[in-house]
Coordinates of C-alpha atoms in Angstrom, one line a residue:
X1096 CA 106.1 64.3 83.7
X1097 CA 102.7 64.9 81.9
X1098 CA 99.7 62.6 82.7
X1099 CA 98.2 60.6 80.2
X1100 CA 95.1 61.5 78.3
X1101 CA 92.1 59.0 79.0
X1102 CA 88.9 58.6 77.1
X1103 CA 86.3 58.4 80.0
X1104 CA 87.2 59.9 83.6
X1105 CA 86.0 57.9 86.3
X1106 CA 82.7 59.1 88.5
X1107 CA 84.5 60.6 91.3
X1108 CA 87.2 62.5 89.3
X1109 CA 84.2 63.5 86.9
X1110 CA 82.3 65.0 89.9
X1111 CA 85.2 66.7 91.5
X1112 CA 86.3 67.9 87.9
X1113 CA 90.0 66.5 88.5
X1114 CA 92.3 64.5 86.3
X1115 CA 92.0 60.9 85.9
X1116 CA 94.7 58.2 84.9
X1117 CA 92.1 55.8 83.9
X1118 CA 93.6 52.9 86.4
X1119 CA 91.1 51.2 88.5
X1120 CA 91.0 52.4 91.2
X1121 CA 92.4 55.7 89.7
X1122 CA 95.2 57.8 91.6
X1123 CA 92.5 60.0 92.8
X1124 CA 90.5 57.2 94.3
X1125 CA 93.7 55.7 95.6
X1126 CA 94.5 59.0 97.3
X1127 CA 91.1 59.1 99.1
X1128 CA 91.3 55.5 99.8
X1129 CA 88.3 54.9 97.6
X1130 CA 89.4 51.5 97.1
X1131 CA 85.8 50.0 95.9
X1132 CA 85.3 52.6 93.2
X1133 CA 85.0 51.9 89.5
X1134 CA 83.8 53.8 86.3
X1135 CA 80.4 53.7 85.2
X1136 CA 81.0 53.1 81.4
X1137 CA 83.7 51.1 79.8
X1138 CA 85.6 52.2 76.7
X1139 CA 83.3 49.9 74.5
X1140 CA 80.2 51.7 75.9
X1141 CA 81.6 54.7 74.9
X1142 CA 82.1 54.0 71.4
X1143 CA 85.8 53.7 72.0
X1144 CA 87.8 50.4 70.9
X1145 CA 90.2 49.1 73.8
X1146 CA 92.6 49.0 71.0
X1147 CA 92.5 52.5 70.4
X1148 CA 95.6 54.5 70.8
X1149 CA 96.0 57.9 72.3
X1150 CA 96.6 59.5 68.9
X1151 CA 93.2 58.3 67.8
X1152 CA 91.7 59.5 71.0
X1153 CA 93.2 62.6 70.4
X1154 CA 91.6 62.8 66.8
X1155 CA 88.4 61.7 68.2
X1156 CA 88.3 64.5 70.9
X1157 CA 89.1 67.2 68.2
X1158 CA 86.1 66.0 66.2
X1159 CA 83.9 66.2 69.0
X1160 CA 84.7 70.0 69.4
X1161 CA 83.6 70.6 66.1
X1162 CA 80.0 68.4 66.9
X1163 CA 77.0 70.5 67.5
X1164 CA 76.0 70.6 71.0
X1165 CA 72.7 69.4 70.5
X1166 CA 71.4 66.9 67.8
X1167 CA 68.0 67.3 66.1
X1168 CA 66.7 70.2 68.5
X1169 CA 63.2 69.3 68.8
X1170 CA 63.0 66.5 66.0
X1171 CA 62.6 62.8 66.8
X1172 CA 66.0 60.8 67.1
X1173 CA 68.7 60.8 69.6
X1174 CA 71.4 63.3 70.1
X1175 CA 74.8 63.1 71.8
X1176 CA 75.6 65.4 74.4
X1177 CA 79.3 66.1 74.5
X1178 CA 81.4 67.5 77.6
X1179 CA 84.8 68.3 76.8
X1180 CA 87.0 69.8 79.9
X1181 CA 90.8 69.5 80.7
X1182 CA 91.4 67.2 77.6
X1183 CA 88.4 64.9 78.8
X1184 CA 85.3 63.9 77.2
X1185 CA 82.2 61.8 77.6
X1186 CA 79.2 61.0 75.7
X1187 CA 76.1 59.8 77.1
X1188 CA 72.5 59.0 75.4
X1189 CA 69.9 61.7 76.3
X1190 CA 67.6 58.5 77.7
X1191 CA 70.4 58.4 80.3
X1192 CA 70.5 62.0 81.1
X1193 CA 73.3 64.4 80.9
X1194 CA 76.4 64.4 82.8
X1195 CA 76.5 65.8 86.3
X1196 CA 78.0 69.2 85.5
X1197 CA 75.0 70.1 83.4
X1198 CA 72.4 69.1 85.7
X1199 CA 73.9 70.6 88.7
X1200 CA 71.5 73.4 90.1
X1201 CA 72.7 76.9 89.0
X1202 CA 71.5 79.5 91.5
X1203 CA 72.6 82.2 89.2
X1204 CA 70.2 81.2 86.4
X1205 CA 67.1 83.0 87.6
X1206 CA 64.9 81.9 84.4
X1207 CA 64.4 78.2 84.0
X1208 CA 63.4 78.9 80.4
X1209 CA 67.5 79.2 79.9
X1210 CA 68.5 75.9 81.4
X1211 CA 68.3 73.8 78.2
X1212 CA 70.7 76.7 76.3
X1213 CA 73.3 76.8 79.4
X1214 CA 75.6 73.9 78.2
X1215 CA 76.3 76.1 75.1
X1216 CA 76.6 79.4 77.1
X1217 CA 79.0 78.2 79.7
X1218 CA 82.3 79.3 77.7
X1219 CA 80.7 82.3 76.7
X1220 CA 79.3 84.0 79.7
X1221 CA 77.8 83.2 83.0
X1222 CA 74.1 82.3 83.3
X1223 CA 73.4 85.7 85.4
X1224 CA 74.3 87.6 82.2
X1225 CA 71.9 85.4 80.3
X1226 CA 69.3 86.6 82.4
X1227 CA 70.1 90.0 82.1
X1228 CA 70.1 89.8 78.4
X1229 CA 66.6 88.5 78.5
X1230 CA 65.6 91.1 80.9
X1231 CA 66.8 93.6 78.3
X1232 CA 65.1 91.6 75.4
X1233 CA 61.7 92.2 77.3
X1234 CA 62.0 95.7 78.4
X1235 CA 60.0 98.3 77.1
X1236 CA 61.4 101.5 75.6
X1237 CA 60.7 104.4 78.0
X1238 CA 62.8 107.6 79.2
X1239 CA 65.6 108.3 76.8
X1240 CA 67.7 108.7 79.8
X1241 CA 67.5 105.3 80.9
X1242 CA 68.2 103.6 77.5
X1243 CA 68.1 99.7 78.4
X1244 CA 66.3 98.5 75.8
X1245 CA 67.5 97.0 72.9
X1246 CA 67.1 98.9 69.5
X1247 CA 66.4 95.5 67.2
X1248 CA 63.7 94.2 69.5
X1249 CA 60.5 96.2 67.7
X1250 CA 58.2 94.1 69.9
X1251 CA 59.0 91.0 72.3
X1252 CA 55.9 89.3 70.5
X1253 CA 56.0 86.7 73.0
X1254 CA 54.2 87.2 76.7
X1255 CA 57.1 88.0 79.1
X1256 CA 55.0 86.6 82.1
X1257 CA 55.0 83.1 80.5
X1258 CA 58.2 83.3 79.0
X1259 CA 60.0 84.1 82.4
X1260 CA 57.6 82.1 84.5
X1261 CA 59.9 80.8 87.5
X1262 CA 58.2 76.9 87.5
X1263 CA 56.3 76.7 83.9
X1264 CA 57.9 78.6 81.5
X1265 CA 56.9 79.0 78.0
X1266 CA 58.5 76.0 75.9
X1267 CA 60.9 77.7 73.8
X1268 CA 63.2 76.7 70.7
X1269 CA 67.3 76.8 71.8
X1270 CA 67.7 78.4 68.5
X1271 CA 65.3 81.0 69.4
X1272 CA 66.5 81.5 73.0
X1273 CA 70.3 81.8 71.5
X1274 CA 69.0 84.4 68.6
X1275 CA 67.3 86.5 71.3
X1276 CA 70.6 86.7 73.4
X1277 CA 72.7 87.3 70.2
X1278 CA 70.2 90.5 69.2
X1279 CA 70.3 92.0 72.6
X1280 CA 74.1 91.4 72.8
X1281 CA 75.0 93.9 70.2
X1282 CA 74.0 96.9 72.3
X1283 CA 73.6 95.7 75.8
X1284 CA 75.4 97.9 78.1
X1285 CA 76.8 95.1 80.6
X1286 CA 80.3 95.1 82.1
X1287 CA 81.0 91.8 80.0
X1288 CA 81.0 93.7 77.1
X1289 CA 83.5 96.4 77.9
X1290 CA 86.6 95.1 77.4
X1291 CA 88.3 95.9 74.0
X1292 CA 86.9 93.2 71.8
X1293 CA 84.9 91.0 74.0
X1294 CA 81.6 92.5 72.5
X1295 CA 82.5 91.1 69.0
X1296 CA 83.8 88.0 70.3
X1297 CA 80.6 87.0 72.3
X1298 CA 78.4 88.4 69.3
X1299 CA 80.4 85.7 66.9
X1300 CA 79.9 82.9 69.5
X1301 CA 76.5 83.4 70.1
X1302 CA 75.8 83.6 66.5
X1303 CA 77.6 80.3 66.2
X1304 CA 75.6 78.5 68.6
X1305 CA 72.4 80.0 67.4
X1306 CA 73.1 78.9 63.6
X1307 CA 74.3 75.5 65.1
X1308 CA 71.0 74.8 66.7
X1309 CA 69.3 76.4 64.0
X1310 CA 70.7 74.4 61.2
X1311 CA 68.6 71.2 61.3
X1312 CA 65.3 73.0 61.8
X1313 CA 65.7 74.9 58.7
X1314 CA 63.7 73.2 55.9
X1315 CA 66.4 74.4 53.3
X1316 CA 68.9 72.0 55.0
X1317 CA 66.5 68.8 54.4
X1318 CA 65.4 67.3 51.1
X1319 CA 62.6 64.3 50.7
X1320 CA 64.1 61.0 49.7
X1321 CA 62.2 57.7 49.3
X1322 CA 61.8 56.4 52.6
X1323 CA 62.0 59.7 54.7
X1324 CA 64.2 62.6 55.0
X1325 CA 68.0 63.3 54.3
X1326 CA 70.4 66.5 55.3
X1327 CA 71.6 68.6 52.4
X1328 CA 75.1 68.3 54.5
X1329 CA 75.3 64.8 53.7
X1330 CA 75.8 65.4 50.0
X1331 CA 78.7 67.2 50.0
X1332 CA 81.0 66.3 47.4
X1333 CA 84.6 65.8 48.2
X1334 CA 87.8 65.0 45.8
X1335 CA 89.6 64.0 48.7
X1336 CA 89.8 59.8 48.1
X1337 CA 89.9 59.2 51.8
X1338 CA 86.5 60.8 52.0
X1339 CA 84.6 59.5 49.1
X1340 CA 82.8 57.1 51.5
X1341 CA 80.4 59.3 53.3
X1342 CA 77.5 58.1 54.7
X1343 CA 74.0 59.5 54.1
X1344 CA 71.6 59.5 56.9
X1345 CA 67.7 59.0 56.4
X1346 CA 65.9 59.9 59.1
X1347 CA 62.3 58.8 59.3
X1348 CA 60.5 62.3 60.1
X1349 CA 61.7 65.9 58.6
X1350 CA 61.9 69.1 60.2
X1351 CA 58.8 70.3 62.5
X1352 CA 59.1 73.9 62.1
X1353 CA 57.0 76.4 64.2
X1354 CA 56.4 79.8 65.0
X1355 CA 59.4 80.0 66.9
X1356 CA 61.5 79.7 63.7
X1357 CA 59.7 82.3 62.0
X1358 CA 61.0 84.8 65.0
X1359 CA 64.3 83.3 64.9
X1360 CA 64.3 84.3 61.1
X1361 CA 63.0 87.6 61.8
X1362 CA 65.5 88.4 64.2
X1363 CA 68.3 87.7 62.2
X1364 CA 67.0 89.8 59.6
X1365 CA 66.3 92.4 61.6
X1366 CA 70.0 92.6 63.4
X1367 CA 71.9 91.9 60.2
X1368 CA 69.7 94.8 57.8
X1369 CA 70.6 97.6 60.9
X1370 CA 74.6 96.3 60.4
X1371 CA 77.4 96.9 57.9
X1372 CA 76.4 94.0 55.7
X1373 CA 72.9 94.9 55.3
X1374 CA 72.5 92.5 51.8
X1375 CA 73.2 89.6 54.1
X1376 CA 69.7 90.0 55.6
X1377 CA 68.1 88.9 52.2
X1378 CA 68.1 85.2 52.8
X1379 CA 67.0 85.3 56.3
X1380 CA 64.2 87.2 55.2
X1381 CA 63.6 85.1 52.4
X1382 CA 63.4 82.2 54.8
X1383 CA 61.0 84.1 56.9
X1384 CA 58.4 84.6 54.2
X1385 CA 58.8 81.0 53.0
X1386 CA 58.1 79.7 56.3
X1387 CA 55.0 82.1 57.1
X1388 CA 53.3 80.7 53.7
X1389 CA 54.3 77.0 54.9
X1390 CA 52.9 77.3 58.4
X1391 CA 49.9 79.4 57.2
X1392 CA 50.5 82.3 59.6
X1393 CA 49.0 84.5 57.0
X1394 CA 46.0 82.7 57.6
X1395 CA 43.7 82.8 60.7
X1396 CA 44.5 79.4 62.8
X1397 CA 40.8 78.8 62.6
X1398 CA 40.8 78.6 59.2
X1399 CA 43.3 75.8 59.3
X1400 CA 42.6 72.4 59.9
X1401 CA 46.1 71.2 60.1
X1402 CA 47.1 73.2 63.3
X1403 CA 45.6 73.4 66.4
X1404 CA 46.7 75.1 69.9
X1405 CA 45.4 77.1 72.7
X1406 CA 44.1 81.0 72.5
X1407 CA 47.7 82.1 73.5
X1408 CA 49.5 80.4 71.2
X1409 CA 46.8 81.4 68.6
X1410 CA 47.7 85.2 69.5
X1411 CA 51.3 84.4 69.5
X1412 CA 51.0 83.2 65.7
X1413 CA 49.1 86.5 65.0
X1414 CA 51.6 88.8 66.4
X1415 CA 54.5 86.9 64.8
X1416 CA 52.8 87.5 61.3
X1417 CA 52.1 91.1 62.1
X1418 CA 55.7 91.9 63.0
X1419 CA 57.1 90.2 59.7
X1420 CA 54.1 92.2 58.1
X1421 CA 55.6 95.6 59.4
X1422 CA 59.1 94.6 58.6
X1423 CA 58.1 93.6 55.0
X1424 CA 56.8 97.4 54.6
X1425 CA 59.8 99.0 56.2
X1426 CA 62.5 96.7 54.4
X1427 CA 60.6 97.5 51.1
X1428 CA 61.2 101.0 51.6
X1429 CA 64.9 100.8 52.9
X1430 CA 65.8 98.2 49.9
X1431 CA 63.8 99.7 47.3
X1432 CA 61.8 96.6 46.7
X1433 CA 58.3 95.4 46.2
X1434 CA 56.3 93.8 49.2
X1435 CA 56.5 90.4 49.7
X1436 CA 53.6 89.7 52.1
X1437 CA 50.5 91.1 50.1
X1438 CA 47.3 92.8 51.9
X1439 CA 45.4 90.3 49.5
X1440 CA 46.8 87.2 51.2
X1441 CA 46.2 88.3 54.9
X1442 CA 43.4 86.8 56.5
X1443 CA 44.4 87.3 60.1
X1444 CA 42.6 89.3 63.1
X1445 CA 44.5 92.4 64.2
X1446 CA 46.6 92.0 67.1
X1447 CA 45.3 92.6 70.5
X1448 CA 46.6 95.7 72.4
X1449 CA 49.7 95.6 74.5
X1450 CA 48.4 96.0 77.5
X1451 CA 45.6 93.2 77.0
X1452 CA 48.3 90.8 75.5
X1453 CA 50.4 91.3 78.5
X1454 CA 47.4 90.1 80.9
X1455 CA 46.0 87.3 78.7
X1456 CA 46.1 84.9 81.1
X1457 CA 43.5 86.6 83.1
X1458 CA 41.7 88.3 80.2
X1459 CA 38.0 87.4 79.5
X1460 CA 38.0 86.6 75.7
X1461 CA 34.4 86.9 75.5
X1462 CA 34.2 90.5 76.8
X1463 CA 36.6 91.4 74.0
X1464 CA 35.5 93.5 71.2
X1465 CA 34.7 92.1 67.6
X1466 CA 37.9 91.7 65.7
X1467 CA 38.4 92.3 61.9
X1468 CA 40.7 90.6 59.4
X1469 CA 43.5 93.1 58.6
X1470 CA 45.9 95.6 60.0
X1471 CA 44.3 98.4 62.1
X1472 CA 44.2 101.8 60.1
X1473 CA 44.3 104.2 62.9
X1474 CA 46.6 104.6 65.9
X1475 CA 44.8 103.8 69.3
X1476 CA 47.8 103.2 71.9
X1477 CA 51.2 103.1 72.7
X1478 CA 52.2 99.3 71.9
X1479 CA 54.1 98.9 68.9
X1480 CA 51.3 97.1 66.7
X1481 CA 49.0 100.0 67.9
X1482 CA 51.1 102.7 66.2
X1483 CA 53.5 101.4 64.1
X1484 CA 51.6 98.9 62.0
X1485 CA 48.9 101.4 60.7
X1486 CA 51.4 103.4 59.4
X1487 CA 53.0 100.3 57.8
X1488 CA 50.0 99.8 56.2
X1489 CA 49.5 102.9 54.7
X1490 CA 53.3 102.7 53.8
X1491 CA 52.6 99.5 51.8
X1492 CA 49.9 101.0 49.9
X1493 CA 52.6 104.1 48.9
X1494 CA 54.8 101.5 47.8
X1495 CA 52.1 99.7 45.4
X1496 CA 51.0 102.8 44.1
X1497 CA 54.4 104.0 43.0
X1498 CA 55.3 100.6 41.5
X1499 CA 52.2 100.8 39.3
X1500 CA 52.9 104.3 38.1
X1501 CA 56.2 102.8 36.8
X1502 CA 54.8 99.6 35.0
X1503 CA 55.4 100.3 31.5
X1504 CA 52.2 98.4 30.0
X1505 CA 49.6 98.6 32.5
X1506 CA 47.4 101.9 33.2
X1507 CA 46.0 102.3 36.8
X1508 CA 43.7 104.9 38.1
X1509 CA 46.0 107.0 40.2
X1510 CA 43.2 109.6 41.0
X1511 CA 41.2 106.5 43.1
X1512 CA 44.4 105.0 44.4
X1513 CA 45.4 108.2 45.5
X1514 CA 42.3 109.4 47.2
X1515 CA 42.1 105.9 49.1
X1516 CA 45.8 106.6 50.6
X1517 CA 45.2 110.3 51.6
X1518 CA 41.8 109.6 53.5
X1519 CA 43.8 106.8 55.5
X1520 CA 46.6 109.4 56.2
X1521 CA 43.7 111.9 57.2
X1522 CA 42.3 109.2 59.4
X1523 CA 45.4 108.3 60.9
X1524 CA 46.5 111.7 61.9
X1525 CA 43.3 112.3 63.4
X1526 CA 43.9 109.2 65.5
X1527 CA 47.4 110.4 66.6
X1528 CA 45.6 113.9 67.7
X1529 CA 42.8 111.7 69.6
X1530 CA 45.7 109.8 71.4
X1531 CA 47.5 113.1 72.3
X1532 CA 44.0 114.4 74.2
X1533 CA 44.2 111.1 76.1
X1534 CA 47.5 111.6 77.6
X1535 CA 46.6 113.8 80.6
X1536 CA 43.5 111.7 81.6
X1537 CA 44.4 110.0 84.5
X1538 CA 41.8 107.3 84.2
X1539 CA 42.8 106.2 80.9
X1540 CA 45.4 103.2 80.0
X1541 CA 47.9 105.8 79.7
X1542 CA 47.5 107.1 83.5
X1543 CA 50.9 106.5 84.7
X1544 CA 53.6 108.9 84.4
X1545 CA 56.0 106.3 82.2
X1546 CA 53.2 105.6 79.9
X1547 CA 52.3 109.3 79.3
X1548 CA 56.0 110.0 78.6
X1549 CA 56.1 106.7 76.4
X1550 CA 52.7 108.4 74.5
X1551 CA 54.2 111.9 74.1
X1552 CA 57.1 109.6 72.3
X1553 CA 54.6 107.8 70.2
X1554 CA 52.9 111.3 69.3
X1555 CA 55.9 112.8 68.4
X1556 CA 57.4 110.2 66.2
X1557 CA 53.9 109.3 64.6
X1558 CA 53.4 113.0 63.7
X1559 CA 56.9 112.9 61.8
X1560 CA 56.2 109.6 60.1
X1561 CA 53.0 110.4 58.7
X1562 CA 54.4 113.9 57.3
X1563 CA 57.1 111.7 55.6
X1564 CA 54.4 109.4 54.2
X1565 CA 53.0 112.5 52.7
X1566 CA 56.7 113.4 51.0
X1567 CA 56.7 109.7 49.8
X1568 CA 53.1 110.2 47.9
X1569 CA 53.9 113.6 46.2
X1570 CA 57.8 113.6 46.1
X1571 CA 60.6 111.8 44.4
X1572 CA 62.4 109.0 46.5
X1573 CA 65.8 109.2 44.7
X1574 CA 68.0 112.3 45.7
X1575 CA 69.8 112.9 42.7
X1576 CA 67.1 112.8 40.5
X1577 CA 65.2 115.2 42.2
X1578 CA 68.3 117.6 42.5
X1579 CA 69.0 117.0 38.7
X1580 CA 65.0 117.4 37.8
X1581 CA 64.8 119.4 34.4
X1582 CA 60.9 118.6 34.2
X1583 CA 57.7 120.5 35.6
X1584 CA 57.7 118.6 39.0
X1585 CA 59.1 121.6 40.9
X1586 CA 56.5 124.1 39.3
X1587 CA 53.6 121.5 39.8
X1588 CA 51.4 121.3 42.8
X1589 CA 52.7 118.0 43.8
X1590 CA 56.0 119.6 44.6
X1591 CA 54.2 122.2 46.6
X1592 CA 52.4 119.5 48.6
X1593 CA 55.8 117.8 49.1
X1594 CA 57.4 121.1 50.1
X1595 CA 54.9 121.9 52.8
X1596 CA 54.9 118.3 54.1
X1597 CA 58.8 118.2 54.3
X1598 CA 58.9 121.7 56.4
X1599 CA 56.1 120.0 58.7
X1600 CA 58.2 117.1 59.3
X1601 CA 61.5 119.2 60.0
X1602 CA 59.5 120.7 62.8
X1603 CA 58.2 117.6 64.0
X1604 CA 61.9 116.4 64.7
X1605 CA 62.2 119.6 67.0
X1606 CA 59.4 118.1 69.0
X1607 CA 61.2 114.7 68.6
X1608 CA 64.3 116.2 70.0
X1609 CA 62.5 117.6 72.8
X1610 CA 60.9 114.5 74.4
X1611 CA 63.4 112.0 73.3
X1612 CA 67.1 114.1 73.1
X1613 CA 69.0 110.7 72.3
X1614 CA 66.3 109.3 69.5
X1615 CA 66.6 105.9 71.5
X1616 CA 62.9 105.2 71.3
X1617 CA 63.0 103.6 67.6
X1618 CA 66.7 104.2 66.6
X1619 CA 66.5 101.1 64.3
X1620 CA 63.4 102.2 62.4
X1621 CA 63.6 106.0 62.3
X1622 CA 66.6 106.5 60.2
X1623 CA 65.2 105.6 56.7
X1624 CA 62.0 108.1 57.5
X1625 CA 64.6 110.9 58.9
X1626 CA 66.5 110.2 55.7
X1627 CA 63.7 110.3 53.1
X1628 CA 62.0 113.2 55.1
X1629 CA 65.2 115.4 54.3
X1630 CA 65.5 115.1 50.6
X1631 CA 63.3 118.0 49.8
X1632 CA 65.1 120.3 52.6
X1633 CA 68.8 119.2 50.5
X1634 CA 67.0 120.7 47.3
X1635 CA 66.4 123.8 49.2
X1636 CA 70.0 124.0 50.4
X1637 CA 71.6 123.2 47.0
X1638 CA 69.7 126.1 45.4
X1639 CA 70.6 128.7 48.1
X1640 CA 73.8 129.0 46.6
X1641 CA 72.0 130.3 43.6
X1642 CA 69.4 132.5 44.9
X1643 CA 70.8 133.4 48.3
X1644 CA 70.5 132.7 51.7
X1645 CA 67.6 131.8 53.7
X1646 CA 67.5 131.6 57.3
X1647 CA 64.4 129.6 57.6
X1648 CA 65.8 126.9 55.3
X1649 CA 68.8 127.1 57.1
X1650 CA 67.3 126.3 60.4
X1651 CA 65.5 123.3 59.5
X1652 CA 68.9 122.0 57.9
X1653 CA 70.5 122.6 61.0
X1654 CA 67.7 120.6 62.8
X1655 CA 68.1 117.7 60.3
X1656 CA 71.7 117.5 60.8
X1657 CA 71.4 117.4 64.7
X1658 CA 69.0 114.8 64.3
X1659 CA 71.3 112.8 62.1
X1660 CA 74.2 113.2 64.4
X1661 CA 72.4 112.2 67.6
X1662 CA 71.0 109.0 65.4
X1663 CA 74.5 108.0 64.6
X1664 CA 75.8 108.3 68.2
X1665 CA 72.5 106.2 69.1
X1666 CA 72.7 103.6 66.7
X1667 CA 75.4 104.2 64.0
X1668 CA 74.4 103.9 60.3
X1669 CA 76.4 104.8 57.1
X1670 CA 73.5 105.9 55.0
X1671 CA 72.8 108.6 57.6
X1672 CA 76.7 109.8 57.8
X1673 CA 76.3 110.2 54.0
X1674 CA 73.3 112.3 54.5
X1675 CA 74.7 114.3 57.3
X1676 CA 78.1 115.0 54.9
X1677 CA 75.9 116.0 52.1
X1678 CA 73.7 118.5 54.1
X1679 CA 76.6 120.2 55.6
X1680 CA 78.8 120.4 52.5
X1681 CA 75.6 122.1 50.6
X1682 CA 75.3 124.5 53.8
X1683 CA 79.0 125.5 53.7
X1684 CA 79.0 126.2 49.7
X1685 CA 75.7 128.3 50.3
X1686 CA 77.5 130.4 52.8
X1687 CA 80.6 130.8 51.2
X1688 CA 79.8 129.9 47.3
X1689 CA 83.3 128.8 46.7
X1690 CA 82.4 125.9 44.3
X1691 CA 81.2 126.3 40.7
X1692 CA 78.2 124.5 39.5
X1693 CA 80.2 121.6 37.9
X1694 CA 82.1 121.3 41.1
X1695 CA 79.1 121.3 43.1
X1696 CA 77.5 118.8 40.9
X1697 CA 80.3 116.4 41.1
X1698 CA 80.3 116.6 45.1
X1699 CA 76.7 116.1 45.0
X1700 CA 76.9 112.8 42.9
X1701 CA 80.3 111.6 44.9
X1702 CA 78.0 112.0 48.1
X1703 CA 74.8 111.1 47.2
X1704 CA 75.4 108.3 44.6
X1705 CA 75.8 105.4 47.0
X1706 CA 72.2 105.1 48.0
X1707 CA 69.9 105.3 45.2
X1708 CA 66.2 104.9 44.9
X1709 CA 65.3 104.8 41.2
X1710 CA 64.0 101.5 39.7
X1711 CA 66.2 98.7 39.7
X1712 CA 68.7 100.3 42.5
X1713 CA 68.4 98.9 45.7
X1714 CA 68.5 101.6 48.1
X1715 CA 70.5 100.7 51.4
X1716 CA 70.5 97.3 50.5
X1717 CA 74.3 97.5 49.2

C-alpha cells in the first residue's frame, strides 16, 4: 500500500530525507521513540488550507516545479525558495533562512562564490563539476596540446583572484554565474559530458537556469506604471475563461542592472553566434548595446555623477565595455553590418595590461603611466586587450570606410581616410615586430616559457590578421562578386596589393600551424579571418582551369584547406566547411578539367551563395 503524500514533512524526517506520514508524532518519530517531536510549521503557515485535498496539493506541487528557484534576484522584495524532493515540498521566507539541505556545508565546493547557485545546480551536476568549469573559464590559452580553456571566453574580464577568493569572493549575479558555467559546458572535456546526449542535456538545463535567473534582471521584461513597475509577463492575454482574472503585480522598485548583466548578455551573444543558429544572437547583442548605453559604460566612470564605485569596479566596467567593443567589430565583419558602438561615443580609458590587472590588489595606482581615452592602436603584449583590441579598432575603421564608399549620396574623401588606415596598419605591424623581439628577453614580462610560447602564438596570429585587414582594404568582400568580376578591378593596382597580402597571409598560416597545430588559441575568432583571407586564392584556383596549373597557388590552397580542416575539428563551423568544399572542388577541376565553364559556374554558385557580403546580405548571420 502506497504511503499518502503530505504537504510538509516534520523536521526530523526532512533532516534525514525520509518520507513522513504527517501524523504527530509521525511514523518515523514513533519508530525512533521521539514522542516529543512536532513540526515547525502548520499547514496554514505553509500557505495550504487544512481543507486542501491531496489532489489540490498535487496540483500545487506541479506548479511549484515550474516556479523559478529565485525570485527577484538582486531586487528588493521577498522570494520563495522551493525544495522538492520525493514528492514533498516546502516554502520558507528568505528572512527565516533556507532549508537545512541548502545550508548544509558542502566540502566538494571549493569556491564560495558558487554557493548561492548550488540549489539550482543540484539536479544537473555536483558542486565539484561546477568548480572545475569555473577553473576552465579562468584558464589562459596556452600550449595547444593542453587545450583546457573555453574558445568562447575571449577574456575573463573579471579578476580571478577576487572572483575565486576563498573567504571574500566578488559579489556576483547568479545569472552571470550560471551563464559562465553554460558557456564553458559547450566544450569542457569533463567525464560528466562523455555519455551520449549528456552534454546537450546539461547545456539545455544550464541555459534554462541562466534565463530563469536573468528574466527579472532584464529591463526589457518590465514596464513603468503609475506607482511603480510591472512585469510584462503579467500582461499575457488568455482566451481561457478560467484564466482571465490574472493578477498584475506592482513593485515599488524596478530592475537594477549592472555590469554583470552586460557581461551575461555578451557571453550569450558570443556562444550563440558561434553555434548553428547564429541569427539568434542578435536579440542578446541588442540587449548588450542598449544596456551599455543605459549604464553609461561607454563613458569614463569619473564623468558620470550617478555611479560610484571602487577603482577595481571602475576597471571592470572598462574591460566589459572594451570586450563589447571588440565583439561589435568582429560581428560587424561576420554579419556584414554597420558598427553599433561608435568610436565617436567612446570616452573610456584604454584597459590595463593583463598582468597588471591580475595583480590589481597590490598595484600602486599612482605609479601607472598616464592613460588615454580610446582603444590602443599598437600591440603591446599577450593579453587579449593588448593584441586583439588594436586590430579590432582598425577593423572598425575599415568597415566604416567601406560603407561610406557605398553610400549613394554622400561623397567621402577616400584618399585621406585610406591614408589614416594604412598608417595605423603600418604602426600595428611594427609593434608586432617589437613584441616578437622581446620573446627571448628573460627580464621582460614575457620571460617564462609559457609566456614566450603564448607570445609566439600572438605574433603568428597577429601577423595573419593584419594581412587579412590589408585584403579587406583593397579587395572585394563577397566571393561570388569577386569571381564574376567583369570590370577593371583585376587589372588595377588594388588587386595587385590585395593579391600580395593574400599570398602573405597564406604563408602566415603555415607559421600559425607550426606554433599552434590544433588552431586552439582563438578558434571562435579566427574562422572569419581565415574565411576572408582565402577569397583571392579561390580566384587563383578558379583561373587555373583556364590558364593551366600553378604549383605555388596549389600549395597555398592546400595550406588553406588544411587550416580549415583543423579549424573544423577544433570548433566546427558550417561556413568553414563550405569554403573548404569550394577550394577542394576548384582544385580538383583545375587538375582534371572535367567541368565546362557553365558547369563550373553552377558549382561555384551552389557552394558559395549561402554566405554573401554584398550590401543587404547578412554574411554568416543566417
